[in-house]
Amino acid sequence: MAAHPGGMTAVAPSAVAPRAGTAASGTVSVRNLIRSFGPKSVLNGVDLDIAPGEFVALLGPSGCGKSTLLRALAGLDHDVRGSGVITVPERVSVVFQDSRLLPWDTVLGNVTLGLREHDAGSRARKALAEVGLAGRESSWPHELSGGERQRVALARSLVREPQLLLADEPFGALDALTRIRMHGLLQDLVAAHRPAVLLVTHDVDEAIALADRIVVLDSGRVARIRTVSPDIDSAADAAGHEALRRDLLADLGVVGTTH
Amino acid sequence: MSAAPVLERPAVEPHLDSDPDKRADVRPTGKRLGPGRRRRFAWLLGPVALLALWTLTSATGILDPRILSEPWTVVATAGELIADGRLQENLAISAQRAGLGLFFGILVGAVLALLAGLSRVGEALIDGPVQIKRAIPGLALIPLLILWFGIDETVKVLTITLGVFVPIYLQTHAGLRGIDLRYVELAQTVGLGRAAFIRKVVLPGALPGFFLGLRFAVTGAWVSLVVVEQINATSGIGYMMELARTYGQTNIIVLGLAVYGILGLLSDGIVRFIERKALSWQRTLAG
């Protein structure tokens, strides 16, 4: 376990979670997280737990602080003021909205970036095959479509066998058809690798399709937590699906939407 | 598919008129506003026209040979100078000066840019002095350099080096500073160490800036060369031209200009070729 002590109430990592013997457990815990940009406070005391292998969607309108929360979990908020205690597993991968591939490196070079193991190459090839990009190892990123680039980004995050996968609107920039295909791919990959997932999205249908649990964030607080029943995607529970969708839209303050 | 003989009938050819010119091609046409399709070697038109004008005015006597020698005289002069070895000799010494100056300039510029681009202390120490150096015209330093180093080869190479390192430094430093913060975040999330971060992210990201600086530097090296050879030299293309001036030999002066022009074009072409190979990952409008 690695802990990012949250700014003002800095706690020595060993005091929160001893490193030894806990790496196997992939529990995520966030306690009383506060973050602010100047006078504007973005997170006002967020508590969140994610069990190993659990898929949590973080849903909320723009500016509700969902990306700030994800960046705090990823340890990317060095210069942001705040407090709170965050505990994350040792191996964390991040997928951004933009694929963030290094344009000067090949697809394979991008996937192996930062891997130190001697079998990095073969593992990266395997990961690329998993996302359906076998044979594209020596392509340049600009030769790929947007969906393909995002698949490379998925391969890059999964080749590290993360215990926690943080995804910040990973499909937000893709067209609707590609997005649906990517949902299927992500589900398969998560089923195969079993990381805990925190998916930031503002798409209600995406959250329902993918998550076990949906956390609605509003004005920097957890406004509501809704559990998604496992058979919600089957045709049998169309009514349940529709009800959940309506409830979530109401949580987000969108009312009277008939789909 | 022997089991399904029905499928084996000949495929129906799509019907097309045999003469492509007779195929209908009716489309609404708007006025094209762009400059139109690019044609190969079109860039040669201007230089060739200029050459033709020069030849024509020389042949008809409109252009006095004392003002500007005839093209054929310049070609003949080149032949004579090559025959007695003077052109090659002077060209070799000039190329050596430019090459050495360029080499040291690139080295100094790149090292300083890395020091300033990768550490705040380095930036605080290096960037100011380089900006001050940039504000002083390079040629204004020549009197001081001559006092310090005399008039031997050192001062010539040094003058070129001083002219070369500035664009290399400026563009490389800008390239280093301009690396997208998103890639820095990515490097953190994939757990790159500092050395790997510099090797995988910083240096490749700064390479386009370095090459831009290199193109300025190569042109600048020739400019500095001309100046040092015309001010204090006893050899080189610039000296050859300066000597020709005292004897009123416009043919040699024009030949020297032509040589400088060819060298400049050639070296820029080489840099662009290397740049295209090294930056093959880049997709730009130039293609």
Coordinates of C-alpha atoms in Angstrom, one line a residue:
Chain A
M1 CA 0.0 0.0 0.0
A2 CA 1.2 3.5 -0.8
A3 CA -0.5 6.4 0.8
H4 CA -0.5 10.0 -0.5
P5 CA -0.9 12.0 2.6
G6 CA -3.2 14.8 1.7
G7 CA -1.3 18.1 2.2
M8 CA -1.9 19.8 5.5
T9 CA -2.7 16.8 7.6
A10 CA 0.3 14.9 6.3
V11 CA 0.5 11.5 7.8
A12 CA 3.6 9.3 7.4
P13 CA 2.7 6.5 5.0
S14 CA 3.8 3.9 7.6
A15 CA 1.3 5.3 10.1
V16 CA -1.6 4.9 7.8
A17 CA -0.8 1.7 6.1
P18 CA 2.3 -0.4 6.6
R19 CA 3.8 -1.3 3.3
A20 CA 4.7 -4.8 4.2
G21 CA 2.1 -7.5 3.6
T22 CA -0.7 -5.3 2.3
A23 CA 0.2 -5.0 -1.4
A24 CA -2.0 -7.9 -2.2
S25 CA -5.1 -6.2 -0.9
G26 CA -6.3 -3.6 -3.4
T27 CA -8.5 -1.5 -1.2
V28 CA -8.9 2.2 -1.9
S29 CA -9.9 4.5 0.8
V30 CA -10.5 8.2 0.8
R31 CA -11.2 10.0 4.1
N32 CA -12.5 13.6 4.5
L33 CA -10.8 14.7 1.3
I34 CA -10.7 18.5 0.9
R35 CA -9.1 20.2 -2.1
S36 CA -9.3 23.8 -3.2
F37 CA -8.0 25.9 -6.1
G38 CA -7.3 29.4 -4.5
P39 CA -10.5 30.6 -2.9
K40 CA -12.6 28.1 -4.8
S41 CA -13.1 24.8 -2.9
V42 CA -13.6 21.9 -5.1
L43 CA -13.8 18.9 -2.8
N44 CA -15.5 19.5 0.6
G45 CA -14.9 16.3 2.6
V46 CA -15.2 13.3 0.3
D47 CA -15.2 9.8 1.7
L48 CA -14.9 6.9 -0.7
D49 CA -14.1 3.2 -0.5
I50 CA -13.5 0.9 -3.4
A51 CA -13.1 -2.8 -2.8
P52 CA -10.6 -4.9 -4.7
G53 CA -12.1 -5.7 -8.2
E54 CA -15.0 -3.3 -7.8
F55 CA -16.0 -1.1 -10.6
V56 CA -17.1 2.3 -9.4
A57 CA -18.4 5.1 -11.7
L58 CA -18.0 8.7 -10.5
L59 CA -20.8 10.6 -12.0
G60 CA -21.4 14.3 -11.8
P61 CA -21.9 17.5 -13.8
S62 CA -18.9 19.5 -15.1
G63 CA -17.1 21.2 -12.3
C64 CA -18.4 19.0 -9.5
G65 CA -14.8 17.9 -8.6
K66 CA -14.8 14.4 -10.1
S67 CA -11.6 14.9 -12.0
T68 CA -10.0 16.6 -9.0
L69 CA -10.8 13.5 -7.0
L70 CA -9.4 11.2 -9.6
R71 CA -6.2 13.3 -9.9
A72 CA -5.8 13.2 -6.1
L73 CA -6.0 9.4 -6.2
A74 CA -3.5 9.3 -9.0
G75 CA -1.1 11.6 -7.0
L76 CA -1.2 14.2 -9.7
D77 CA -2.3 17.2 -7.5
H78 CA 1.1 18.3 -6.2
D79 CA 0.3 22.0 -6.1
V80 CA -3.3 21.8 -5.0
R81 CA -4.1 22.8 -1.4
G82 CA -6.1 20.5 0.7
S83 CA -6.2 17.8 3.4
G84 CA -7.5 14.3 3.9
V85 CA -6.1 10.8 3.9
I86 CA -5.9 8.7 0.7
T87 CA -4.8 5.1 0.6
V88 CA -4.4 3.4 -2.7
P89 CA -2.9 0.1 -3.8
E90 CA 0.7 -0.1 -5.0
R91 CA 0.0 -0.5 -8.7
V92 CA -2.2 2.2 -10.0
S93 CA -2.8 2.9 -13.7
V94 CA -4.4 6.0 -15.2
V95 CA -6.2 6.4 -18.5
F96 CA -6.8 10.0 -19.5
Q97 CA -9.5 11.4 -21.8
D98 CA -6.8 12.1 -24.4
S99 CA -4.9 8.9 -25.2
R100 CA -1.7 10.8 -24.2
L101 CA 0.6 8.7 -26.4
L102 CA 4.1 10.1 -26.9
P103 CA 4.0 11.1 -30.6
W104 CA 7.7 10.4 -31.0
D105 CA 7.4 6.8 -29.9
T106 CA 5.9 3.8 -31.6
V107 CA 2.8 2.0 -30.3
L108 CA 5.0 -0.6 -28.7
G109 CA 7.3 2.0 -27.2
N110 CA 4.3 3.7 -25.7
V111 CA 3.0 0.6 -24.1
T112 CA 6.3 -0.4 -22.7
L113 CA 7.0 3.1 -21.4
G114 CA 8.3 2.8 -17.8
L115 CA 8.4 -1.0 -17.7
R116 CA 11.6 -2.3 -16.3
E117 CA 11.0 -6.1 -16.6
H118 CA 13.1 -7.9 -19.3
D119 CA 9.9 -9.4 -20.8
A120 CA 8.3 -6.0 -21.2
G121 CA 8.2 -6.3 -25.0
S122 CA 6.4 -9.6 -25.1
R123 CA 3.9 -8.5 -22.4
A124 CA 3.2 -5.4 -24.3
R125 CA 2.6 -7.4 -27.5
K126 CA 0.2 -9.5 -25.5
A127 CA -1.6 -6.5 -24.2
L128 CA -1.9 -5.0 -27.6
A129 CA -3.3 -8.2 -28.9
E130 CA -5.9 -8.1 -26.1
V131 CA -7.1 -4.7 -27.2
G132 CA -7.2 -5.9 -30.8
L133 CA -4.2 -4.1 -32.1
A134 CA -1.8 -7.0 -32.8
G135 CA 0.4 -6.1 -35.7
R136 CA 0.3 -2.4 -35.1
E137 CA 3.3 -2.4 -32.8
S138 CA 5.5 -0.3 -35.0
S139 CA 2.9 2.2 -36.1
W140 CA 3.2 5.9 -35.0
P141 CA 0.4 7.2 -32.9
H142 CA -0.7 9.7 -35.6
E143 CA -1.4 6.8 -37.9
L144 CA -4.1 5.5 -35.6
S145 CA -7.7 6.5 -35.3
G146 CA -9.0 8.1 -32.1
G147 CA -10.5 4.8 -30.9
E148 CA -7.3 2.9 -31.7
R149 CA -5.2 5.4 -29.8
Q150 CA -7.4 5.0 -26.8
R151 CA -7.1 1.2 -27.1
V152 CA -3.3 1.7 -27.0
A153 CA -3.8 3.8 -23.8
L154 CA -5.8 0.9 -22.3
A155 CA -3.1 -1.6 -23.2
R156 CA -0.5 0.7 -21.7
S157 CA -2.4 0.8 -18.4
L158 CA -3.2 -2.9 -18.3
V159 CA 0.2 -4.2 -19.1
R160 CA 1.2 -3.0 -15.6
E161 CA -1.4 -5.3 -14.1
P162 CA -2.9 -2.5 -12.0
Q163 CA -4.8 -3.1 -8.8
L164 CA -6.6 0.2 -9.4
L165 CA -7.4 1.6 -12.8
L166 CA -8.3 5.3 -12.8
A167 CA -10.1 6.4 -15.9
D168 CA -10.9 10.0 -16.5
E169 CA -13.6 10.2 -19.1
P170 CA -11.6 7.8 -21.3
F171 CA -14.3 7.6 -24.0
G172 CA -15.4 11.2 -23.8
A173 CA -13.7 12.2 -27.1
L174 CA -14.9 9.2 -29.1
D175 CA -17.8 9.0 -31.4
A176 CA -20.9 7.2 -30.2
L177 CA -20.4 3.9 -32.1
T178 CA -16.7 3.7 -31.1
R179 CA -17.7 4.4 -27.5
I180 CA -20.1 1.5 -27.4
R181 CA -17.4 -0.8 -28.7
M182 CA -14.9 0.5 -26.2
H183 CA -17.4 -0.2 -23.4
G184 CA -17.5 -3.9 -24.4
L185 CA -13.7 -4.0 -24.6
L186 CA -13.3 -2.4 -21.2
Q187 CA -15.7 -4.9 -19.7
D188 CA -13.8 -7.8 -21.1
L189 CA -10.5 -6.4 -20.0
V190 CA -11.7 -5.7 -16.5
A191 CA -13.2 -9.2 -16.3
A192 CA -9.9 -10.7 -17.3
H193 CA -7.6 -8.6 -15.1
R194 CA -9.9 -7.8 -12.2
P195 CA -8.5 -4.4 -11.2
A196 CA -10.6 -2.1 -9.0
V197 CA -11.8 0.7 -11.4
L198 CA -12.8 4.3 -10.8
L199 CA -14.3 5.7 -13.9
V200 CA -15.0 9.4 -14.1
T201 CA -17.9 10.1 -16.5
H202 CA -20.8 12.5 -17.0
D203 CA -22.6 9.9 -19.2
V204 CA -25.4 8.2 -17.2
D205 CA -25.7 5.3 -19.7
E206 CA -22.0 4.7 -19.6
A207 CA -22.1 4.5 -15.8
I208 CA -25.0 2.1 -15.8
A209 CA -23.5 -0.1 -18.5
L210 CA -20.1 -0.5 -16.8
A211 CA -20.2 0.1 -13.0
D212 CA -21.1 -2.0 -10.0
R213 CA -21.7 1.1 -8.0
I214 CA -22.3 4.7 -9.0
V215 CA -21.2 7.6 -6.9
V216 CA -22.8 10.9 -7.7
L217 CA -20.7 13.8 -6.9
D218 CA -22.2 17.3 -6.5
S219 CA -20.5 20.5 -5.4
G220 CA -17.5 18.6 -4.1
R221 CA -19.5 16.1 -1.9
V222 CA -20.8 12.6 -2.4
A223 CA -24.5 13.3 -3.1
R224 CA -25.6 9.8 -3.5
I225 CA -24.4 6.2 -4.0
R226 CA -26.4 3.8 -6.1
T227 CA -25.7 0.2 -6.5
V228 CA -26.2 -1.3 -10.0
S229 CA -27.9 -4.7 -10.0
P230 CA -25.8 -7.2 -12.0
D231 CA -28.6 -8.1 -14.4
I232 CA -29.5 -4.5 -15.2
D233 CA -28.1 -4.8 -18.7
S234 CA -30.2 -7.8 -19.6
A235 CA -33.5 -7.3 -21.4
A236 CA -35.4 -8.8 -18.4
D237 CA -34.7 -5.8 -16.3
A238 CA -35.5 -3.0 -18.8
A239 CA -37.8 -1.4 -16.2
G240 CA -35.1 -1.4 -13.6
H241 CA -32.6 0.1 -16.1
E242 CA -35.0 2.8 -17.0
A243 CA -35.8 3.6 -13.3
L244 CA -32.1 3.8 -12.4
R245 CA -31.5 6.0 -15.3
R246 CA -34.3 8.3 -14.3
D247 CA -33.1 8.4 -10.7
L248 CA -29.5 9.2 -11.7
L249 CA -30.7 12.0 -14.0
A250 CA -32.7 13.4 -11.1
D251 CA -29.6 13.2 -8.9
L252 CA -27.8 15.2 -11.5
G253 CA -30.6 17.8 -11.5
V254 CA -31.9 16.9 -15.0
V255 CA -35.7 16.4 -14.6
G256 CA -38.4 15.5 -17.0
T257 CA -36.2 13.8 -19.5
T258 CA -38.0 11.2 -21.5
H259 CA -35.6 9.1 -23.5
Chain B
M1 CA -16.4 -24.1 -54.0
S2 CA -17.1 -27.2 -56.0
A3 CA -20.2 -28.0 -53.9
A4 CA -21.9 -24.9 -55.3
P5 CA -21.4 -24.9 -59.1
V6 CA -24.2 -22.3 -59.4
L7 CA -21.8 -19.7 -58.0
E8 CA -19.2 -20.3 -60.7
R9 CA -20.7 -18.3 -63.4
P10 CA -18.5 -15.5 -64.6
A11 CA -18.8 -12.4 -62.6
V12 CA -20.6 -9.5 -64.2
E13 CA -18.1 -6.8 -65.1
P14 CA -19.2 -3.4 -63.8
H15 CA -20.1 -1.4 -66.9
L16 CA -17.8 1.4 -67.7
D17 CA -17.3 3.3 -70.9
S18 CA -14.1 2.2 -72.4
D19 CA -12.9 5.7 -73.2
P20 CA -12.5 7.5 -69.9
D21 CA -12.8 10.8 -71.7
K22 CA -16.3 10.0 -72.7
R23 CA -17.4 9.2 -69.1
A24 CA -19.8 11.7 -67.8
D25 CA -18.2 14.1 -65.3
V26 CA -20.7 16.7 -64.5
R27 CA -20.2 18.6 -61.3
P28 CA -21.0 22.0 -59.9
T29 CA -17.9 24.0 -60.0
G30 CA -17.1 26.9 -57.6
K31 CA -14.3 29.3 -57.9
R32 CA -11.2 27.8 -56.4
L33 CA -9.7 30.2 -53.9
G34 CA -6.5 28.4 -53.0
P35 CA -3.3 28.6 -55.1
G36 CA -4.1 25.3 -56.8
R37 CA -2.1 22.1 -57.1
R38 CA 1.6 22.1 -56.4
R39 CA 3.8 21.3 -59.4
R40 CA 7.2 19.6 -59.1
F41 CA 10.2 21.7 -59.8
A42 CA 8.0 24.8 -60.1
W43 CA 10.4 26.5 -57.6
L44 CA 13.1 26.4 -60.3
L45 CA 11.1 28.8 -62.5
G46 CA 12.2 32.0 -60.7
P47 CA 15.9 31.2 -60.6
V48 CA 15.9 30.1 -64.3
A49 CA 14.1 33.2 -65.4
L50 CA 16.7 35.3 -63.5
L51 CA 19.5 33.4 -65.1
A52 CA 17.9 33.9 -68.6
L53 CA 17.5 37.7 -67.9
W54 CA 21.2 37.9 -66.9
T55 CA 22.3 36.0 -70.0
L56 CA 20.1 38.0 -72.3
T57 CA 21.1 41.4 -71.0
S58 CA 24.8 40.4 -71.1
A59 CA 24.6 39.0 -74.6
T60 CA 22.9 42.1 -76.0
G61 CA 25.4 44.4 -74.2
I62 CA 22.8 46.1 -72.0
L63 CA 24.6 44.9 -68.9
D64 CA 28.2 46.2 -68.7
P65 CA 30.6 43.4 -67.8
R66 CA 32.4 45.8 -65.5
I67 CA 29.1 46.0 -63.4
L68 CA 28.3 42.3 -63.6
S69 CA 30.3 39.7 -65.5
E70 CA 28.7 37.6 -68.2
P71 CA 27.4 34.2 -67.0
W72 CA 29.8 32.4 -69.4
T73 CA 32.8 34.4 -68.0
V74 CA 31.9 33.3 -64.5
V75 CA 31.7 29.7 -65.7
A76 CA 35.0 30.0 -67.5
T77 CA 36.6 31.6 -64.4
A78 CA 35.3 28.7 -62.3
G79 CA 37.1 26.4 -64.8
E80 CA 40.3 28.3 -64.6
L81 CA 40.3 28.5 -60.8
I82 CA 39.6 24.8 -60.5
A83 CA 42.3 24.0 -63.0
D84 CA 45.0 25.9 -61.0
G85 CA 43.5 24.5 -57.7
R86 CA 42.8 27.8 -56.1
L87 CA 39.0 27.3 -55.9
Q88 CA 39.3 23.9 -54.2
E89 CA 42.0 25.1 -51.8
N90 CA 40.0 28.1 -50.7
L91 CA 36.7 26.2 -50.6
A92 CA 38.4 23.5 -48.4
I93 CA 39.7 26.0 -45.9
S94 CA 36.3 27.8 -45.8
A95 CA 34.4 24.6 -45.3
Q96 CA 36.8 23.6 -42.5
R97 CA 36.2 26.9 -40.7
A98 CA 32.5 26.7 -41.1
G99 CA 32.4 23.0 -40.1
L100 CA 34.5 23.5 -36.9
G101 CA 32.6 26.6 -35.9
L102 CA 29.3 24.7 -36.5
F103 CA 30.5 21.7 -34.5
F104 CA 31.6 23.7 -31.4
G105 CA 28.6 26.0 -31.7
I106 CA 26.1 23.1 -31.8
L107 CA 27.9 21.4 -28.9
V108 CA 28.0 24.6 -26.7
G109 CA 24.4 25.6 -27.6
A110 CA 23.0 22.1 -26.9
V111 CA 24.8 21.6 -23.6
L112 CA 23.8 25.1 -22.3
A113 CA 20.2 24.5 -23.4
L114 CA 20.1 21.2 -21.6
L115 CA 21.6 22.7 -18.4
A116 CA 19.2 25.6 -18.5
G117 CA 16.2 23.6 -19.6
L118 CA 16.5 20.8 -17.0
S119 CA 17.3 22.7 -13.9
R120 CA 16.1 25.9 -12.4
V121 CA 19.6 26.7 -11.1
G122 CA 21.0 26.2 -14.6
E123 CA 18.4 28.4 -16.1
A124 CA 19.0 31.2 -13.6
L125 CA 22.8 31.1 -14.3
I126 CA 22.8 30.5 -18.0
D127 CA 19.7 32.1 -19.6
G128 CA 20.5 35.7 -18.7
P129 CA 24.1 35.8 -20.1
V130 CA 22.9 34.1 -23.3
Q131 CA 20.2 36.7 -23.8
I132 CA 22.8 39.4 -23.2
K133 CA 25.1 37.8 -25.8
R134 CA 22.1 37.6 -28.2
A135 CA 21.5 41.3 -27.8
I136 CA 25.1 42.1 -28.9
P137 CA 25.6 41.7 -32.6
G138 CA 28.1 38.9 -33.1
L139 CA 30.2 40.9 -35.5
A140 CA 30.7 43.7 -32.9
L141 CA 32.8 41.2 -30.9
I142 CA 35.3 40.7 -33.6
P143 CA 37.6 43.6 -32.6
L144 CA 37.8 42.3 -29.1
L145 CA 38.4 38.7 -30.3
I146 CA 41.2 39.9 -32.6
L147 CA 42.9 41.6 -29.6
W148 CA 42.6 38.5 -27.5
F149 CA 43.4 35.8 -30.0
G150 CA 45.2 37.5 -32.9
I151 CA 44.2 36.8 -36.5
D152 CA 44.8 33.0 -36.6
E153 CA 42.3 30.3 -37.2
T154 CA 41.1 30.3 -33.6
V155 CA 39.4 33.7 -33.9
K156 CA 37.6 32.7 -37.1
V157 CA 36.3 29.5 -35.7
L158 CA 35.4 31.2 -32.4
T159 CA 33.4 33.9 -34.2
I160 CA 31.4 31.3 -36.1
T161 CA 30.9 29.3 -32.9
L162 CA 29.6 32.4 -31.1
G163 CA 27.1 33.0 -34.0
V164 CA 26.0 29.4 -34.1
F165 CA 25.4 28.5 -30.5
V166 CA 22.8 31.2 -29.9
P167 CA 20.1 29.9 -32.2
I168 CA 20.8 26.3 -31.1
Y169 CA 20.5 27.4 -27.5
L170 CA 17.3 29.4 -28.0
Q171 CA 15.4 26.9 -30.0
T172 CA 16.5 23.9 -28.0
H173 CA 15.7 25.6 -24.7
A174 CA 12.3 26.7 -26.0
G175 CA 11.7 23.1 -27.1
L176 CA 12.6 21.8 -23.6
R177 CA 10.5 24.3 -21.9
G178 CA 7.6 23.8 -24.3
I179 CA 7.2 20.1 -23.5
D180 CA 3.5 19.4 -22.9
L181 CA 2.7 19.1 -19.2
R182 CA 0.4 16.3 -20.0
Y183 CA 3.4 14.1 -20.9
V184 CA 5.0 15.0 -17.7
E185 CA 2.0 13.7 -15.8
L186 CA 1.9 10.6 -17.9
A187 CA 5.6 10.0 -17.1
Q188 CA 4.7 10.2 -13.5
T189 CA 1.8 7.8 -13.7
V190 CA 3.8 5.1 -15.5
G191 CA 6.5 5.5 -12.9
L192 CA 9.4 6.8 -15.0
G193 CA 12.5 7.8 -13.1
R194 CA 14.3 11.1 -13.8
A195 CA 16.8 9.6 -16.2
A196 CA 14.2 7.7 -18.2
F197 CA 12.0 10.8 -18.2
I198 CA 14.7 12.9 -19.8
R199 CA 15.6 10.1 -22.3
K200 CA 12.0 9.1 -23.3
V201 CA 10.1 12.4 -23.0
V202 CA 12.3 15.5 -22.7
L203 CA 14.9 14.9 -25.3
P204 CA 12.6 13.6 -28.1
G205 CA 10.2 16.4 -27.3
A206 CA 12.9 19.0 -27.6
L207 CA 14.3 17.6 -30.9
P208 CA 12.0 19.6 -33.2
G209 CA 13.2 22.8 -31.5
F210 CA 16.8 21.7 -31.8
F211 CA 16.5 21.1 -35.6
L212 CA 14.8 24.5 -36.1
G213 CA 17.8 26.0 -34.3
L214 CA 20.2 23.9 -36.4
R215 CA 18.7 25.4 -39.6
F216 CA 19.3 28.9 -38.3
A217 CA 22.7 27.9 -37.1
V218 CA 23.9 26.5 -40.5
T219 CA 22.8 29.6 -42.3
G220 CA 24.4 31.7 -39.6
A221 CA 27.7 29.8 -39.8
W222 CA 28.0 30.8 -43.5
V223 CA 27.2 34.5 -42.7
S224 CA 29.8 34.6 -40.0
L225 CA 32.3 32.9 -42.3
V226 CA 31.9 35.5 -45.0
V227 CA 32.5 38.3 -42.5
V228 CA 35.6 36.8 -40.8
E229 CA 37.1 35.9 -44.2
Q230 CA 36.6 39.4 -45.6
I231 CA 37.9 41.2 -42.5
N232 CA 41.1 39.3 -41.7
A233 CA 42.1 36.3 -43.7
T234 CA 44.7 35.2 -46.2
S235 CA 42.7 32.3 -47.5
G236 CA 39.2 31.1 -48.1
I237 CA 36.4 32.0 -50.4
G238 CA 35.8 35.4 -48.7
Y239 CA 39.5 36.3 -49.0
M240 CA 39.4 35.3 -52.7
M241 CA 36.5 37.7 -53.2
E242 CA 38.1 40.5 -51.2
L243 CA 41.2 40.2 -53.3
A244 CA 39.2 40.2 -56.5
R245 CA 37.5 43.4 -55.3
T246 CA 40.9 45.2 -55.1
Y247 CA 41.7 44.1 -58.7
G248 CA 38.1 44.8 -60.0
Q249 CA 37.5 41.2 -61.0
T250 CA 33.7 41.0 -60.9
N251 CA 33.8 37.5 -62.4
I252 CA 35.6 36.1 -59.3
I253 CA 33.3 38.1 -57.0
V254 CA 30.2 36.7 -58.7
L255 CA 31.7 33.2 -58.6
G256 CA 32.3 33.5 -54.9
L257 CA 28.7 34.6 -54.4
A258 CA 27.5 31.6 -56.4
V259 CA 29.7 29.3 -54.3
Y260 CA 28.3 30.7 -51.1
G261 CA 24.7 30.3 -52.5
I262 CA 25.3 26.7 -53.5
L263 CA 26.9 25.9 -50.1
G264 CA 24.0 27.5 -48.2
L265 CA 21.4 25.6 -50.2
L266 CA 23.3 22.4 -49.9
S267 CA 23.8 22.5 -46.2
D268 CA 20.2 23.5 -45.5
G269 CA 19.1 20.6 -47.7
I270 CA 21.3 18.2 -45.7
V271 CA 19.9 19.5 -42.4
R272 CA 16.3 19.2 -43.7
F273 CA 17.0 15.6 -44.8
I274 CA 18.4 14.6 -41.4
E275 CA 15.5 16.4 -39.8
R276 CA 13.0 14.4 -41.9
K277 CA 14.6 11.2 -40.9
A278 CA 14.9 12.0 -37.2
L279 CA 11.4 13.4 -36.9
S280 CA 9.6 10.9 -39.1
W281 CA 7.0 10.6 -36.3
Q282 CA 5.9 14.1 -37.1
R283 CA 3.0 14.8 -39.4
T284 CA 3.2 18.3 -40.7
L285 CA 1.6 20.2 -43.6
A286 CA 4.9 20.0 -45.5
G287 CA 4.5 16.2 -45.6

